[in-house]
Amino acid sequence: MTETAYQYVDLPDAHVVATRALLTARENITDTVAARAMMCIHGGAGFGKTLAVNTCLRALEPGEDIHKITFRARPTARAVRYELFTALGLPGEPPRHPSEFDRLLKTALAEHPRTFLVDEAQWLSGEAFEYFRYLWDEPATQLAIIFVGGEGCHTVLHREPMLSSRIFIWQHFTRLTPNEVLEVVPLFHPIWQDADPGDITFADEHAAHGNFRNWARLTAHLRTGLARTGRARVDREVLRWAFSRLG
């Protein structure tokens, strides 16, 4: 993810901030990849999970072969097979029979170590999670798998004891605390660098609520408001104008 597409918002000059959660994720992901293990990063929407994981995985490239898979609906094992086929860029047509398809994937995954980022994992069914476990359990595949998703991801995984018992690390992303907001937000974007701490707290209490995606949206509107009014810095009036746009 680039700085101009920060948290799904076109936000020039935004910076990826090394929050405590991101630093913890960096250690956890590094350890998981080194161990060829599986981990689960879960938490509410907009808390910075995907951004943190993408940032951490980018630091491992090009030495690590990383593939990202995102699901938007509850996939079957068959759908997972096809997603893996596409992600690996395998030639030819996908096999029609499950056993043949499984052999193909296992052979491809045994070629060298790989890491899979499975994003939006809250959409995975027990069957789909089980299929990832099936591939990971194959000794030759040398897989590291990072599941990233909402709270539903954690719930579904815990319903699958054969898989949950194999999760190497669990990490829960939560909202920024009020103290973290005051530390992080001035580093996040230049418009907050000289903002009054009271205004930052006011913005968090009334609009952002410790949610990084909310901070990105609010900041984008404030950039517009400052440009239109000619103001040099954030104040309560322009904050209230931005709040009115957030609903």
PDB file of C-alpha atoms in Angstrom:
ATOM      1  CA  MET A   1       0.000   0.000   0.000  1.00  0.00           C
ATOM      2  CA  THR A   2       1.384   3.390  -0.932  1.00  0.00           C
ATOM      3  CA  GLU A   3       1.228   6.534   1.144  1.00  0.00           C
ATOM      4  CA  THR A   4      -1.210   8.060  -1.360  1.00  0.00           C
ATOM      5  CA  ALA A   5      -3.670   5.204  -0.739  1.00  0.00           C
ATOM      6  CA  TYR A   6      -3.530   5.225   3.023  1.00  0.00           C
ATOM      7  CA  GLN A   7      -6.334   3.249   4.667  1.00  0.00           C
ATOM      8  CA  TYR A   8      -8.448   3.286   1.471  1.00  0.00           C
ATOM      9  CA  VAL A   9      -8.269   7.096   1.211  1.00  0.00           C
ATOM     10  CA  ASP A  10      -6.262   9.138  -1.293  1.00  0.00           C
ATOM     11  CA  LEU A  11      -4.170  11.019   1.238  1.00  0.00           C
ATOM     12  CA  PRO A  12      -0.942  12.618  -0.040  1.00  0.00           C
ATOM     13  CA  ASP A  13       1.837  13.196   2.517  1.00  0.00           C
ATOM     14  CA  ALA A  14       0.491  10.567   4.936  1.00  0.00           C
ATOM     15  CA  HIS A  15       3.094   8.457   6.712  1.00  0.00           C
ATOM     16  CA  VAL A  16       3.042   4.907   7.979  1.00  0.00           C
ATOM     17  CA  VAL A  17       3.582   5.326  11.713  1.00  0.00           C
ATOM     18  CA  ALA A  18       5.376   2.685  13.757  1.00  0.00           C
ATOM     19  CA  THR A  19       2.678   2.194  16.375  1.00  0.00           C
ATOM     20  CA  ARG A  20       3.140  -0.372  19.125  1.00  0.00           C
ATOM     21  CA  ALA A  21       0.769  -2.684  17.244  1.00  0.00           C
ATOM     22  CA  LEU A  22       2.779  -2.373  14.032  1.00  0.00           C
ATOM     23  CA  LEU A  23       6.091  -2.998  15.822  1.00  0.00           C
ATOM     24  CA  THR A  24       4.597  -6.057  17.511  1.00  0.00           C
ATOM     25  CA  ALA A  25       3.259  -7.279  14.162  1.00  0.00           C
ATOM     26  CA  ARG A  26       6.727  -6.886  12.647  1.00  0.00           C
ATOM     27  CA  GLU A  27       8.241  -9.151  15.294  1.00  0.00           C
ATOM     28  CA  ASN A  28       5.382 -11.649  15.106  1.00  0.00           C
ATOM     29  CA  ILE A  29       5.404 -11.881  11.308  1.00  0.00           C
ATOM     30  CA  THR A  30       9.182 -12.207  11.163  1.00  0.00           C
ATOM     31  CA  ASP A  31       9.082 -15.034  13.712  1.00  0.00           C
ATOM     32  CA  THR A  32       6.164 -16.758  11.956  1.00  0.00           C
ATOM     33  CA  VAL A  33       7.862 -16.669   8.557  1.00  0.00           C
ATOM     34  CA  ALA A  34      11.134 -17.927  10.025  1.00  0.00           C
ATOM     35  CA  ALA A  35       9.292 -20.831  11.672  1.00  0.00           C
ATOM     36  CA  ARG A  36       7.185 -21.580   8.553  1.00  0.00           C
ATOM     37  CA  ALA A  37       4.199 -21.362  10.845  1.00  0.00           C
ATOM     38  CA  MET A  38       0.686 -19.905  10.835  1.00  0.00           C
ATOM     39  CA  MET A  39      -0.491 -16.804  12.693  1.00  0.00           C
ATOM     40  CA  CYS A  40      -3.720 -14.839  13.040  1.00  0.00           C
ATOM     41  CA  ILE A  41      -4.007 -11.063  13.229  1.00  0.00           C
ATOM     42  CA  HIS A  42      -7.543 -10.000  14.086  1.00  0.00           C
ATOM     43  CA  GLY A  43      -9.460  -6.937  15.251  1.00  0.00           C
ATOM     44  CA  GLY A  44     -12.107  -4.399  14.349  1.00  0.00           C
ATOM     45  CA  ALA A  45     -12.423  -2.707  10.966  1.00  0.00           C
ATOM     46  CA  GLY A  46     -10.126   0.248  10.402  1.00  0.00           C
ATOM     47  CA  PHE A  47      -7.657  -0.544  13.187  1.00  0.00           C
ATOM     48  CA  GLY A  48      -4.710  -0.799  10.776  1.00  0.00           C
ATOM     49  CA  LYS A  49      -4.293  -4.573  10.494  1.00  0.00           C
ATOM     50  CA  THR A  50      -3.885  -4.856   6.729  1.00  0.00           C
ATOM     51  CA  LEU A  51      -1.685  -1.768   6.476  1.00  0.00           C
ATOM     52  CA  ALA A  52       0.600  -3.066   9.222  1.00  0.00           C
ATOM     53  CA  VAL A  53       0.883  -6.520   7.667  1.00  0.00           C
ATOM     54  CA  ASN A  54       1.548  -5.154   4.163  1.00  0.00           C
ATOM     55  CA  THR A  55       4.226  -2.844   5.574  1.00  0.00           C
ATOM     56  CA  CYS A  56       5.898  -5.661   7.499  1.00  0.00           C
ATOM     57  CA  LEU A  57       5.786  -8.128   4.617  1.00  0.00           C
ATOM     58  CA  ARG A  58       7.187  -5.546   2.218  1.00  0.00           C
ATOM     59  CA  ALA A  59      10.269  -5.367   4.433  1.00  0.00           C
ATOM     60  CA  LEU A  60      10.832  -9.105   3.863  1.00  0.00           C
ATOM     61  CA  GLU A  61      10.857  -8.801   0.074  1.00  0.00           C
ATOM     62  CA  PRO A  62      12.511  -9.700  -2.261  1.00  0.00           C
ATOM     63  CA  GLY A  63      14.075 -12.484  -0.197  1.00  0.00           C
ATOM     64  CA  GLU A  64      10.674 -13.936   0.691  1.00  0.00           C
ATOM     65  CA  ASP A  65       8.178 -15.172  -1.912  1.00  0.00           C
ATOM     66  CA  ILE A  66       4.932 -13.559  -0.736  1.00  0.00           C
ATOM     67  CA  HIS A  67       1.452 -14.074  -2.170  1.00  0.00           C
ATOM     68  CA  LYS A  68      -1.675 -12.205  -1.113  1.00  0.00           C
ATOM     69  CA  ILE A  69      -5.157 -13.703  -1.305  1.00  0.00           C
ATOM     70  CA  THR A  70      -8.324 -11.793  -0.412  1.00  0.00           C
ATOM     71  CA  PHE A  71     -11.772 -13.310  -0.033  1.00  0.00           C
ATOM     72  CA  ARG A  72     -15.008 -11.282  -0.244  1.00  0.00           C
ATOM     73  CA  ALA A  73     -17.504 -14.089   0.316  1.00  0.00           C
ATOM     74  CA  ARG A  74     -17.510 -17.446   2.070  1.00  0.00           C
ATOM     75  CA  PRO A  75     -15.381 -19.636  -0.214  1.00  0.00           C
ATOM     76  CA  THR A  76     -15.526 -23.389  -0.509  1.00  0.00           C
ATOM     77  CA  ALA A  77     -12.387 -25.526  -0.599  1.00  0.00           C
ATOM     78  CA  ARG A  78     -12.831 -25.585  -4.380  1.00  0.00           C
ATOM     79  CA  ALA A  79     -12.747 -21.783  -4.490  1.00  0.00           C
ATOM     80  CA  VAL A  80      -9.614 -21.745  -2.316  1.00  0.00           C
ATOM     81  CA  ARG A  81      -7.925 -24.141  -4.755  1.00  0.00           C
ATOM     82  CA  TYR A  82      -8.674 -21.803  -7.667  1.00  0.00           C
ATOM     83  CA  GLU A  83      -7.457 -18.734  -5.740  1.00  0.00           C
ATOM     84  CA  LEU A  84      -4.183 -20.502  -4.950  1.00  0.00           C
ATOM     85  CA  PHE A  85      -3.829 -21.601  -8.573  1.00  0.00           C
ATOM     86  CA  THR A  86      -4.183 -17.974  -9.669  1.00  0.00           C
ATOM     87  CA  ALA A  87      -1.967 -16.543  -6.916  1.00  0.00           C
ATOM     88  CA  LEU A  88       0.845 -18.952  -7.798  1.00  0.00           C
ATOM     89  CA  GLY A  89       0.549 -18.130 -11.496  1.00  0.00           C
ATOM     90  CA  LEU A  90       0.433 -21.796 -12.463  1.00  0.00           C
ATOM     91  CA  PRO A  91       0.309 -22.504 -16.212  1.00  0.00           C
ATOM     92  CA  GLY A  92      -2.471 -24.227 -18.098  1.00  0.00           C
ATOM     93  CA  GLU A  93      -6.009 -24.931 -16.990  1.00  0.00           C
ATOM     94  CA  PRO A  94      -6.918 -25.818 -13.404  1.00  0.00           C
ATOM     95  CA  PRO A  95      -7.461 -29.563 -12.893  1.00  0.00           C
ATOM     96  CA  ARG A  96     -11.072 -30.670 -12.779  1.00  0.00           C
ATOM     97  CA  HIS A  97     -10.753 -33.322 -10.086  1.00  0.00           C
ATOM     98  CA  PRO A  98      -9.989 -32.341  -6.462  1.00  0.00           C
ATOM     99  CA  SER A  99      -7.350 -35.027  -5.903  1.00  0.00           C
ATOM    100  CA  GLU A 100      -5.487 -34.020  -9.049  1.00  0.00           C
ATOM    101  CA  PHE A 101      -5.795 -30.336  -8.075  1.00  0.00           C
ATOM    102  CA  ASP A 102      -4.393 -31.073  -4.598  1.00  0.00           C
ATOM    103  CA  ARG A 103      -1.397 -32.914  -6.045  1.00  0.00           C
ATOM    104  CA  LEU A 104      -0.667 -29.999  -8.374  1.00  0.00           C
ATOM    105  CA  LEU A 105      -0.798 -27.450  -5.561  1.00  0.00           C
ATOM    106  CA  LYS A 106       1.329 -29.553  -3.220  1.00  0.00           C
ATOM    107  CA  THR A 107       3.944 -30.025  -5.928  1.00  0.00           C
ATOM    108  CA  ALA A 108       4.029 -26.291  -6.685  1.00  0.00           C
ATOM    109  CA  LEU A 109       4.162 -25.333  -3.013  1.00  0.00           C
ATOM    110  CA  ALA A 110       7.064 -27.714  -2.426  1.00  0.00           C
ATOM    111  CA  GLU A 111       9.310 -25.920  -4.922  1.00  0.00           C
ATOM    112  CA  HIS A 112      10.573 -23.365  -2.385  1.00  0.00           C
ATOM    113  CA  PRO A 113       9.430 -21.598   0.817  1.00  0.00           C
ATOM    114  CA  ARG A 114       6.457 -19.277   0.436  1.00  0.00           C
ATOM    115  CA  THR A 115       4.390 -16.953   2.601  1.00  0.00           C
ATOM    116  CA  PHE A 116       0.662 -16.451   2.071  1.00  0.00           C
ATOM    117  CA  LEU A 117      -1.199 -13.421   3.381  1.00  0.00           C
ATOM    118  CA  VAL A 118      -4.872 -14.380   3.589  1.00  0.00           C
ATOM    119  CA  ASP A 119      -6.701 -11.084   4.014  1.00  0.00           C
ATOM    120  CA  GLU A 120     -10.368 -10.601   4.981  1.00  0.00           C
ATOM    121  CA  ALA A 121     -10.093 -14.028   6.625  1.00  0.00           C
ATOM    122  CA  GLN A 122     -13.327 -13.447   8.564  1.00  0.00           C
ATOM    123  CA  TRP A 123     -15.062 -14.624   5.376  1.00  0.00           C
ATOM    124  CA  LEU A 124     -13.435 -18.055   5.516  1.00  0.00           C
ATOM    125  CA  SER A 125     -15.607 -20.994   6.475  1.00  0.00           C
ATOM    126  CA  GLY A 126     -14.381 -23.869   8.570  1.00  0.00           C
ATOM    127  CA  GLU A 127     -13.974 -25.860   5.350  1.00  0.00           C
ATOM    128  CA  ALA A 128     -11.751 -23.193   3.807  1.00  0.00           C
ATOM    129  CA  PHE A 129      -9.595 -22.836   6.932  1.00  0.00           C
ATOM    130  CA  GLU A 130      -9.274 -26.613   7.026  1.00  0.00           C
ATOM    131  CA  TYR A 131      -8.001 -26.660   3.450  1.00  0.00           C
ATOM    132  CA  PHE A 132      -5.209 -24.232   4.319  1.00  0.00           C
ATOM    133  CA  ARG A 133      -4.317 -26.481   7.259  1.00  0.00           C
ATOM    134  CA  TYR A 134      -4.304 -29.496   4.937  1.00  0.00           C
ATOM    135  CA  LEU A 135      -1.721 -27.833   2.654  1.00  0.00           C
ATOM    136  CA  TRP A 136       0.331 -26.474   5.556  1.00  0.00           C
ATOM    137  CA  ASP A 137       0.484 -29.909   7.203  1.00  0.00           C
ATOM    138  CA  GLU A 138       2.163 -31.361   4.120  1.00  0.00           C
ATOM    139  CA  PRO A 139       5.865 -31.457   5.190  1.00  0.00           C
ATOM    140  CA  ALA A 140       7.182 -30.579   1.746  1.00  0.00           C
ATOM    141  CA  THR A 141       5.181 -27.376   1.275  1.00  0.00           C
ATOM    142  CA  GLN A 142       7.306 -25.051   3.513  1.00  0.00           C
ATOM    143  CA  LEU A 143       4.405 -22.647   4.005  1.00  0.00           C
ATOM    144  CA  ALA A 144       3.995 -19.685   6.297  1.00  0.00           C
ATOM    145  CA  ILE A 145       0.403 -18.411   6.454  1.00  0.00           C
ATOM    146  CA  ILE A 146      -0.781 -15.123   7.949  1.00  0.00           C
ATOM    147  CA  PHE A 147      -4.544 -14.863   8.413  1.00  0.00           C
ATOM    148  CA  VAL A 148      -5.765 -11.273   8.760  1.00  0.00           C
ATOM    149  CA  GLY A 149      -9.384 -10.520   9.513  1.00  0.00           C
ATOM    150  CA  GLY A 150     -12.094  -9.130  11.731  1.00  0.00           C
ATOM    151  CA  GLU A 151     -13.244 -10.588  15.011  1.00  0.00           C
ATOM    152  CA  GLY A 152     -15.151 -13.241  13.077  1.00  0.00           C
ATOM    153  CA  CYS A 153     -11.826 -14.655  11.920  1.00  0.00           C
ATOM    154  CA  HIS A 154     -10.786 -15.323  15.510  1.00  0.00           C
ATOM    155  CA  THR A 155     -14.171 -16.883  16.294  1.00  0.00           C
ATOM    156  CA  VAL A 156     -14.201 -19.252  13.310  1.00  0.00           C
ATOM    157  CA  LEU A 157     -10.606 -20.320  13.886  1.00  0.00           C
ATOM    158  CA  HIS A 158     -11.331 -21.205  17.490  1.00  0.00           C
ATOM    159  CA  ARG A 159     -14.184 -23.435  16.333  1.00  0.00           C
ATOM    160  CA  GLU A 160     -11.643 -25.508  14.388  1.00  0.00           C
ATOM    161  CA  PRO A 161      -9.449 -27.107  17.065  1.00  0.00           C
ATOM    162  CA  MET A 162      -7.221 -28.925  14.574  1.00  0.00           C
ATOM    163  CA  LEU A 163      -6.351 -25.568  13.023  1.00  0.00           C
ATOM    164  CA  SER A 164      -6.434 -23.267  16.055  1.00  0.00           C
ATOM    165  CA  SER A 165      -4.024 -25.574  17.890  1.00  0.00           C
ATOM    166  CA  ARG A 166      -1.564 -25.011  15.052  1.00  0.00           C
ATOM    167  CA  ILE A 167      -1.675 -21.191  15.172  1.00  0.00           C
ATOM    168  CA  PHE A 168       1.788 -20.095  16.217  1.00  0.00           C
ATOM    169  CA  ILE A 169       0.932 -16.503  17.213  1.00  0.00           C
ATOM    170  CA  TRP A 170      -2.334 -14.644  17.809  1.00  0.00           C
ATOM    171  CA  GLN A 171      -2.302 -10.835  17.694  1.00  0.00           C
ATOM    172  CA  HIS A 172      -5.307  -8.677  18.501  1.00  0.00           C
ATOM    173  CA  PHE A 173      -5.438  -5.152  17.041  1.00  0.00           C
ATOM    174  CA  THR A 174      -7.399  -2.647  19.123  1.00  0.00           C
ATOM    175  CA  ARG A 175      -8.221   1.061  18.974  1.00  0.00           C
ATOM    176  CA  LEU A 176      -5.503   3.600  19.672  1.00  0.00           C
ATOM    177  CA  THR A 177      -5.661   4.757  23.278  1.00  0.00           C
ATOM    178  CA  PRO A 178      -6.006   8.522  23.943  1.00  0.00           C
ATOM    179  CA  ASN A 179      -2.296   8.685  24.805  1.00  0.00           C
ATOM    180  CA  GLU A 180      -1.353   6.797  21.645  1.00  0.00           C
ATOM    181  CA  VAL A 181      -3.470   9.204  19.596  1.00  0.00           C
ATOM    182  CA  LEU A 182      -1.456  12.152  20.912  1.00  0.00           C
ATOM    183  CA  GLU A 183       1.792  10.333  20.115  1.00  0.00           C
ATOM    184  CA  VAL A 184       0.860   8.942  16.712  1.00  0.00           C
ATOM    185  CA  VAL A 185      -1.398  11.467  14.967  1.00  0.00           C
ATOM    186  CA  PRO A 186       1.184  14.329  14.738  1.00  0.00           C
ATOM    187  CA  LEU A 187       3.503  11.834  12.977  1.00  0.00           C
ATOM    188  CA  PHE A 188       0.756  10.582  10.696  1.00  0.00           C
ATOM    189  CA  HIS A 189       0.219  13.713   8.588  1.00  0.00           C
ATOM    190  CA  PRO A 190       1.753  17.233   8.391  1.00  0.00           C
ATOM    191  CA  ILE A 191      -1.547  19.008   9.141  1.00  0.00           C
ATOM    192  CA  TRP A 192      -1.416  17.566  12.675  1.00  0.00           C
ATOM    193  CA  GLN A 193       2.216  18.433  13.400  1.00  0.00           C
ATOM    194  CA  ASP A 194       1.486  21.859  14.887  1.00  0.00           C
ATOM    195  CA  ALA A 195      -2.110  21.185  15.929  1.00  0.00           C
ATOM    196  CA  ASP A 196      -3.095  21.885  19.506  1.00  0.00           C
ATOM    197  CA  PRO A 197      -3.151  18.601  21.483  1.00  0.00           C
ATOM    198  CA  GLY A 198      -6.567  19.599  22.778  1.00  0.00           C
ATOM    199  CA  ASP A 199      -7.860  19.759  19.205  1.00  0.00           C
ATOM    200  CA  ILE A 200      -6.415  16.316  18.455  1.00  0.00           C
ATOM    201  CA  THR A 201      -8.168  14.906  21.518  1.00  0.00           C
ATOM    202  CA  PHE A 202     -11.372  16.727  20.504  1.00  0.00           C
ATOM    203  CA  ALA A 203     -11.154  15.169  17.030  1.00  0.00           C
ATOM    204  CA  ASP A 204     -10.623  11.712  18.461  1.00  0.00           C
ATOM    205  CA  GLU A 205     -13.499  11.962  20.927  1.00  0.00           C
ATOM    206  CA  HIS A 206     -15.982  13.298  18.365  1.00  0.00           C
ATOM    207  CA  ALA A 207     -14.984  11.571  15.136  1.00  0.00           C
ATOM    208  CA  ALA A 208     -11.974   9.263  14.974  1.00  0.00           C
ATOM    209  CA  HIS A 209     -12.453   7.169  18.143  1.00  0.00           C
ATOM    210  CA  GLY A 210      -8.972   5.652  18.009  1.00  0.00           C
ATOM    211  CA  ASN A 211      -9.646   4.179  14.561  1.00  0.00           C
ATOM    212  CA  PHE A 212      -6.896   4.754  11.990  1.00  0.00           C
ATOM    213  CA  ARG A 213      -9.259   4.571   9.034  1.00  0.00           C
ATOM    214  CA  ASN A 214     -11.397   7.279  10.644  1.00  0.00           C
ATOM    215  CA  TRP A 215      -8.283   9.396  11.158  1.00  0.00           C
ATOM    216  CA  ALA A 216      -7.411   9.018   7.474  1.00  0.00           C
ATOM    217  CA  ARG A 217     -10.908  10.033   6.361  1.00  0.00           C
ATOM    218  CA  LEU A 218     -11.007  12.969   8.764  1.00  0.00           C
ATOM    219  CA  THR A 219      -7.565  14.151   7.645  1.00  0.00           C
ATOM    220  CA  ALA A 220      -8.583  14.027   3.986  1.00  0.00           C
ATOM    221  CA  HIS A 221     -11.597  16.256   4.692  1.00  0.00           C
ATOM    222  CA  LEU A 222      -9.511  18.616   6.795  1.00  0.00           C
ATOM    223  CA  ARG A 223      -7.014  19.049   3.938  1.00  0.00           C
ATOM    224  CA  THR A 224      -9.931  20.164   1.789  1.00  0.00           C
ATOM    225  CA  GLY A 225     -11.303  22.449   4.491  1.00  0.00           C
ATOM    226  CA  LEU A 226      -7.958  24.133   5.132  1.00  0.00           C
ATOM    227  CA  ALA A 227      -7.391  24.676   1.413  1.00  0.00           C
ATOM    228  CA  ARG A 228     -10.840  26.204   0.911  1.00  0.00           C
ATOM    229  CA  THR A 229     -10.701  28.525   3.911  1.00  0.00           C
ATOM    230  CA  GLY A 230      -7.042  29.477   3.591  1.00  0.00           C
ATOM    231  CA  ARG A 231      -6.396  28.513   7.206  1.00  0.00           C
ATOM    232  CA  ALA A 232      -2.842  27.532   8.092  1.00  0.00           C
ATOM    233  CA  ARG A 233      -3.685  25.071  10.852  1.00  0.00           C
ATOM    234  CA  VAL A 234      -6.488  22.949  12.239  1.00  0.00           C
ATOM    235  CA  ASP A 235      -8.992  24.637  14.573  1.00  0.00           C
ATOM    236  CA  ARG A 236     -12.370  23.742  16.089  1.00  0.00           C
ATOM    237  CA  GLU A 237     -14.368  25.430  13.345  1.00  0.00           C
ATOM    238  CA  VAL A 238     -12.766  23.481  10.511  1.00  0.00           C
ATOM    239  CA  LEU A 239     -12.919  20.319  12.626  1.00  0.00           C
ATOM    240  CA  ARG A 240     -16.680  20.680  13.070  1.00  0.00           C
ATOM    241  CA  TRP A 241     -17.031  21.236   9.309  1.00  0.00           C
ATOM    242  CA  ALA A 242     -15.130  17.997   8.680  1.00  0.00           C
ATOM    243  CA  PHE A 243     -17.211  16.145  11.290  1.00  0.00           C
ATOM    244  CA  SER A 244     -20.377  17.119   9.408  1.00  0.00           C
ATOM    245  CA  ARG A 245     -19.102  15.233   6.366  1.00  0.00           C
ATOM    246  CA  LEU A 246     -18.374  12.021   8.219  1.00  0.00           C
ATOM    247  CA  GLY A 247     -21.978  11.338   9.186  1.00  0.00           C
TER     248      GLY A 247
END
